[in-house]
Amino acid sequence: RRQRQMCIRDREDPADIVATAIRDNGFSCTNPHDAERDPGVSQPDEQAWTIQCDEGGYRVKFLGDTGAQVEPM
């Protein structure tokens, strides 16, 4: 069975999607901005992003069906 994964496409606003994942994990993220894919941490089946919110910076890894892992920076 093929595993589905979270994939952020060009037509979607990465900041909104990454901020939603942060909030879904119990963190606050108001005024999200500067969402950037982190190629040094990303893997073929695991996208990693960094983002700035009013509360601080976060690294978010999208892990397919298991959801997102959020790490305050």
mmCIF file of N, CA and C in Angstrom:
data_model
loop_
_atom_site.group_PDB
_atom_site.id
_atom_site.type_symbol
_atom_site.label_atom_id
_atom_site.label_comp_id
_atom_site.label_asym_id
_atom_site.label_seq_id
_atom_site.Cartn_x
_atom_site.Cartn_y
_atom_site.Cartn_z
ATOM 1 N N ARG A 1 0.837 -1.179 0.000
ATOM 2 C CA ARG A 1 0.000 0.000 0.000
ATOM 3 C C ARG A 1 0.882 1.243 0.000
ATOM 4 N N ARG A 2 0.534 2.172 -0.841
ATOM 5 C CA ARG A 2 1.323 3.397 -0.965
ATOM 6 C C ARG A 2 0.945 4.371 0.150
ATOM 7 N N GLN A 3 1.950 4.936 0.790
ATOM 8 C CA GLN A 3 1.709 5.848 1.898
ATOM 9 C C GLN A 3 1.446 7.258 1.373
ATOM 10 N N ARG A 4 0.380 7.892 1.888
ATOM 11 C CA ARG A 4 0.109 9.284 1.528
ATOM 12 C C ARG A 4 0.989 10.173 2.378
ATOM 13 N N GLN A 5 1.362 11.335 1.826
ATOM 14 C CA GLN A 5 2.156 12.260 2.606
ATOM 15 C C GLN A 5 1.712 13.693 2.357
ATOM 16 N N MET A 6 1.974 14.544 3.330
ATOM 17 C CA MET A 6 1.656 15.956 3.210
ATOM 18 C C MET A 6 2.639 16.562 2.229
ATOM 19 N N CYS A 7 2.117 17.202 1.222
ATOM 20 C CA CYS A 7 2.964 17.817 0.210
ATOM 21 C C CYS A 7 2.450 19.233 -0.039
ATOM 22 N N ILE A 8 3.313 20.205 0.134
ATOM 23 C CA ILE A 8 2.918 21.590 -0.074
ATOM 24 C C ILE A 8 3.247 21.955 -1.510
ATOM 25 N N ARG A 9 2.224 22.376 -2.234
ATOM 26 C CA ARG A 9 2.377 22.687 -3.652
ATOM 27 C C ARG A 9 2.468 24.189 -3.857
ATOM 28 N N ASP A 10 2.911 24.587 -5.044
ATOM 29 C CA ASP A 10 3.114 25.997 -5.363
ATOM 30 C C ASP A 10 1.853 26.833 -5.194
ATOM 31 N N ARG A 11 0.685 26.270 -5.477
ATOM 32 C CA ARG A 11 -0.546 27.067 -5.421
ATOM 33 C C ARG A 11 -1.058 27.260 -3.998
ATOM 34 N N GLU A 12 -0.510 26.542 -3.052
ATOM 35 C CA GLU A 12 -0.911 26.642 -1.660
ATOM 36 C C GLU A 12 0.036 27.586 -0.916
ATOM 37 N N ASP A 13 -0.465 28.252 0.114
ATOM 38 C CA ASP A 13 0.368 29.143 0.911
ATOM 39 C C ASP A 13 1.086 28.318 1.977
ATOM 40 N N PRO A 14 2.393 28.118 1.831
ATOM 41 C CA PRO A 14 3.124 27.278 2.790
ATOM 42 C C PRO A 14 2.995 27.771 4.232
ATOM 43 N N ALA A 15 3.002 29.077 4.443
ATOM 44 C CA ALA A 15 2.925 29.595 5.811
ATOM 45 C C ALA A 15 1.629 29.162 6.492
ATOM 46 N N ASP A 16 0.509 29.209 5.772
ATOM 47 C CA ASP A 16 -0.771 28.810 6.362
ATOM 48 C C ASP A 16 -0.804 27.317 6.684
ATOM 49 N N ILE A 17 -0.281 26.511 5.796
ATOM 50 C CA ILE A 17 -0.293 25.058 5.994
ATOM 51 C C ILE A 17 0.620 24.651 7.141
ATOM 52 N N VAL A 18 1.823 25.220 7.185
ATOM 53 C CA VAL A 18 2.766 24.893 8.256
ATOM 54 C C VAL A 18 2.231 25.402 9.598
ATOM 55 N N ALA A 19 1.646 26.604 9.618
ATOM 56 C CA ALA A 19 1.084 27.149 10.856
ATOM 57 C C ALA A 19 -0.060 26.278 11.373
ATOM 58 N N THR A 20 -0.873 25.753 10.483
ATOM 59 C CA THR A 20 -1.957 24.857 10.889
ATOM 60 C C THR A 20 -1.395 23.604 11.553
ATOM 61 N N ALA A 21 -0.325 23.056 11.009
ATOM 62 C CA ALA A 21 0.307 21.872 11.603
ATOM 63 C C ALA A 21 0.851 22.197 12.992
ATOM 64 N N ILE A 22 1.400 23.383 13.161
ATOM 65 C CA ILE A 22 1.915 23.800 14.472
ATOM 66 C C ILE A 22 0.771 23.872 15.479
ATOM 67 N N ARG A 23 -0.311 24.508 15.090
ATOM 68 C CA ARG A 23 -1.477 24.630 15.988
ATOM 69 C C ARG A 23 -2.086 23.272 16.307
ATOM 70 N N ASP A 24 -2.133 22.393 15.320
ATOM 71 C CA ASP A 24 -2.678 21.045 15.538
ATOM 72 C C ASP A 24 -1.858 20.259 16.559
ATOM 73 N N ASN A 25 -0.599 20.665 16.754
ATOM 74 C CA ASN A 25 0.275 20.007 17.725
ATOM 75 C C ASN A 25 0.305 20.743 19.063
ATOM 76 N N GLY A 26 -0.615 21.695 19.260
ATOM 77 C CA GLY A 26 -0.764 22.343 20.557
ATOM 78 C C GLY A 26 0.075 23.586 20.778
ATOM 79 N N PHE A 27 0.751 24.067 19.751
ATOM 80 C CA PHE A 27 1.553 25.276 19.871
ATOM 81 C C PHE A 27 0.778 26.465 19.311
ATOM 82 N N SER A 28 1.140 27.663 19.750
ATOM 83 C CA SER A 28 0.557 28.880 19.191
ATOM 84 C C SER A 28 1.396 29.349 18.014
ATOM 85 N N CYS A 29 0.717 29.856 16.994
ATOM 86 C CA CYS A 29 1.420 30.429 15.840
ATOM 87 C C CYS A 29 0.537 31.514 15.240
ATOM 88 N N THR A 30 0.741 32.737 15.714
ATOM 89 C CA THR A 30 0.012 33.862 15.145
ATOM 90 C C THR A 30 0.928 34.617 14.201
ATOM 91 N N ASN A 31 0.329 35.182 13.182
ATOM 92 C CA ASN A 31 1.057 35.935 12.156
ATOM 93 C C ASN A 31 2.208 35.119 11.545
ATOM 94 N N PRO A 32 1.894 33.939 10.988
ATOM 95 C CA PRO A 32 2.961 33.114 10.392
ATOM 96 C C PRO A 32 3.551 33.776 9.151
ATOM 97 N N HIS A 33 4.873 33.684 9.029
ATOM 98 C CA HIS A 33 5.560 34.252 7.866
ATOM 99 C C HIS A 33 6.911 33.568 7.687
ATOM 100 N N ASP A 34 7.518 33.824 6.580
ATOM 101 C CA ASP A 34 8.847 33.280 6.255
ATOM 102 C C ASP A 34 8.918 31.757 6.312
ATOM 103 N N ALA A 35 7.894 31.078 5.801
ATOM 104 C CA ALA A 35 7.940 29.619 5.722
ATOM 105 C C ALA A 35 8.860 29.218 4.579
ATOM 106 N N GLU A 36 9.866 28.409 4.899
ATOM 107 C CA GLU A 36 10.829 27.954 3.895
ATOM 108 C C GLU A 36 11.081 26.471 4.072
ATOM 109 N N ARG A 37 11.152 25.772 2.952
ATOM 110 C CA ARG A 37 11.502 24.354 2.993
ATOM 111 C C ARG A 37 12.954 24.234 3.426
ATOM 112 N N ASP A 38 13.245 23.280 4.294
ATOM 113 C CA ASP A 38 14.592 23.081 4.827
ATOM 114 C C ASP A 38 15.226 21.881 4.122
ATOM 115 N N PRO A 39 15.975 22.137 3.028
ATOM 116 C CA PRO A 39 16.522 21.018 2.251
ATOM 117 C C PRO A 39 17.569 20.206 3.012
ATOM 118 N N GLY A 40 18.206 20.792 4.004
ATOM 119 C CA GLY A 40 19.218 20.068 4.776
ATOM 120 C C GLY A 40 18.632 19.016 5.694
ATOM 121 N N VAL A 41 17.362 19.159 6.035
ATOM 122 C CA VAL A 41 16.692 18.224 6.940
ATOM 123 C C VAL A 41 15.682 17.359 6.189
ATOM 124 N N SER A 42 15.147 17.866 5.087
ATOM 125 C CA SER A 42 14.143 17.130 4.316
ATOM 126 C C SER A 42 14.733 15.863 3.710
ATOM 127 N N GLN A 43 13.873 14.861 3.580
ATOM 128 C CA GLN A 43 14.228 13.601 2.935
ATOM 129 C C GLN A 43 13.165 13.332 1.875
ATOM 130 N N PRO A 44 13.405 12.375 0.981
ATOM 131 C CA PRO A 44 12.436 12.139 -0.090
ATOM 132 C C PRO A 44 11.007 11.913 0.399
ATOM 133 N N ASP A 45 10.831 11.248 1.520
ATOM 134 C CA ASP A 45 9.487 10.959 2.024
ATOM 135 C C ASP A 45 9.114 11.797 3.247
ATOM 136 N N GLU A 46 9.895 12.852 3.505
ATOM 137 C CA GLU A 46 9.687 13.651 4.707
ATOM 138 C C GLU A 46 10.102 15.099 4.442
ATOM 139 N N GLN A 47 9.107 15.985 4.287
ATOM 140 C CA GLN A 47 9.413 17.394 4.064
ATOM 141 C C GLN A 47 9.611 18.102 5.398
ATOM 142 N N ALA A 48 10.628 18.934 5.471
ATOM 143 C CA ALA A 48 10.867 19.742 6.666
ATOM 144 C C ALA A 48 10.808 21.215 6.274
ATOM 145 N N TRP A 49 10.180 22.005 7.123
ATOM 146 C CA TRP A 49 10.001 23.432 6.893
ATOM 147 C C TRP A 49 10.391 24.203 8.145
ATOM 148 N N THR A 50 10.866 25.426 7.968
ATOM 149 C CA THR A 50 11.037 26.352 9.067
ATOM 150 C C THR A 50 10.064 27.501 8.854
ATOM 151 N N ILE A 51 9.625 28.088 9.955
ATOM 152 C CA ILE A 51 8.650 29.177 9.888
ATOM 153 C C ILE A 51 8.844 30.092 11.090
ATOM 154 N N GLN A 52 8.504 31.337 10.908
ATOM 155 C CA GLN A 52 8.502 32.303 12.000
ATOM 156 C C GLN A 52 7.060 32.679 12.317
ATOM 157 N N CYS A 53 6.754 32.726 13.605
ATOM 158 C CA CYS A 53 5.461 33.189 14.100
ATOM 159 C C CYS A 53 5.759 34.262 15.144
ATOM 160 N N ASP A 54 4.733 34.985 15.573
ATOM 161 C CA ASP A 54 4.953 35.992 16.611
ATOM 162 C C ASP A 54 5.561 35.374 17.870
ATOM 163 N N GLU A 55 5.234 34.108 18.142
ATOM 164 C CA GLU A 55 5.729 33.427 19.345
ATOM 165 C C GLU A 55 7.162 32.917 19.206
ATOM 166 N N GLY A 56 7.692 32.859 18.000
ATOM 167 C CA GLY A 56 9.048 32.355 17.776
ATOM 168 C C GLY A 56 9.125 31.508 16.521
ATOM 169 N N GLY A 57 10.257 30.858 16.345
ATOM 170 C CA GLY A 57 10.480 30.023 15.173
ATOM 171 C C GLY A 57 10.232 28.554 15.467
ATOM 172 N N TYR A 58 9.867 27.820 14.422
ATOM 173 C CA TYR A 58 9.598 26.383 14.539
ATOM 174 C C TYR A 58 10.188 25.656 13.339
ATOM 175 N N ARG A 59 10.540 24.396 13.552
ATOM 176 C CA ARG A 59 10.850 23.480 12.456
ATOM 177 C C ARG A 59 9.739 22.437 12.464
ATOM 178 N N VAL A 60 9.167 22.195 11.307
ATOM 179 C CA VAL A 60 8.058 21.257 11.186
ATOM 180 C C VAL A 60 8.433 20.199 10.158
ATOM 181 N N LYS A 61 8.334 18.938 10.555
ATOM 182 C CA LYS A 61 8.575 17.819 9.646
ATOM 183 C C LYS A 61 7.250 17.124 9.390
ATOM 184 N N PHE A 62 6.892 17.002 8.120
ATOM 185 C CA PHE A 62 5.679 16.295 7.725
ATOM 186 C C PHE A 62 6.050 14.840 7.477
ATOM 187 N N LEU A 63 5.465 13.937 8.277
ATOM 188 C CA LEU A 63 5.868 12.534 8.307
ATOM 189 C C LEU A 63 4.826 11.602 7.715
ATOM 190 N N GLY A 64 4.262 11.973 6.598
ATOM 191 C CA GLY A 64 3.284 11.105 5.946
ATOM 192 C C GLY A 64 2.028 10.949 6.778
ATOM 193 N N ASP A 65 1.535 9.732 6.922
ATOM 194 C CA ASP A 65 0.278 9.470 7.628
ATOM 195 C C ASP A 65 0.362 9.708 9.133
ATOM 196 N N THR A 66 1.547 9.820 9.676
ATOM 197 C CA THR A 66 1.684 10.002 11.121
ATOM 198 C C THR A 66 1.542 11.455 11.542
ATOM 199 N N GLY A 67 1.395 12.351 10.605
ATOM 200 C CA GLY A 67 1.205 13.774 10.946
ATOM 201 C C GLY A 67 2.504 14.536 10.916
ATOM 202 N N ALA A 68 2.501 15.649 11.632
ATOM 203 C CA ALA A 68 3.663 16.541 11.634
ATOM 204 C C ALA A 68 4.353 16.503 12.995
ATOM 205 N N GLN A 69 5.669 16.635 12.954
ATOM 206 C CA GLN A 69 6.465 16.761 14.164
ATOM 207 C C GLN A 69 6.907 18.219 14.248
ATOM 208 N N VAL A 70 6.622 18.880 15.368
ATOM 209 C CA VAL A 70 6.915 20.303 15.545
ATOM 210 C C VAL A 70 8.013 20.460 16.591
ATOM 211 N N GLU A 71 9.006 21.260 16.247
ATOM 212 C CA GLU A 71 10.124 21.520 17.147
ATOM 213 C C GLU A 71 10.332 23.035 17.260
ATOM 214 N N PRO A 72 10.103 23.616 18.456
ATOM 215 C CA PRO A 72 10.415 25.038 18.612
ATOM 216 C C PRO A 72 11.920 25.240 18.427
ATOM 217 N N MET A 73 12.275 26.348 17.811
ATOM 218 C CA MET A 73 13.699 26.621 17.573
ATOM 219 C C MET A 73 14.189 27.735 18.492
#
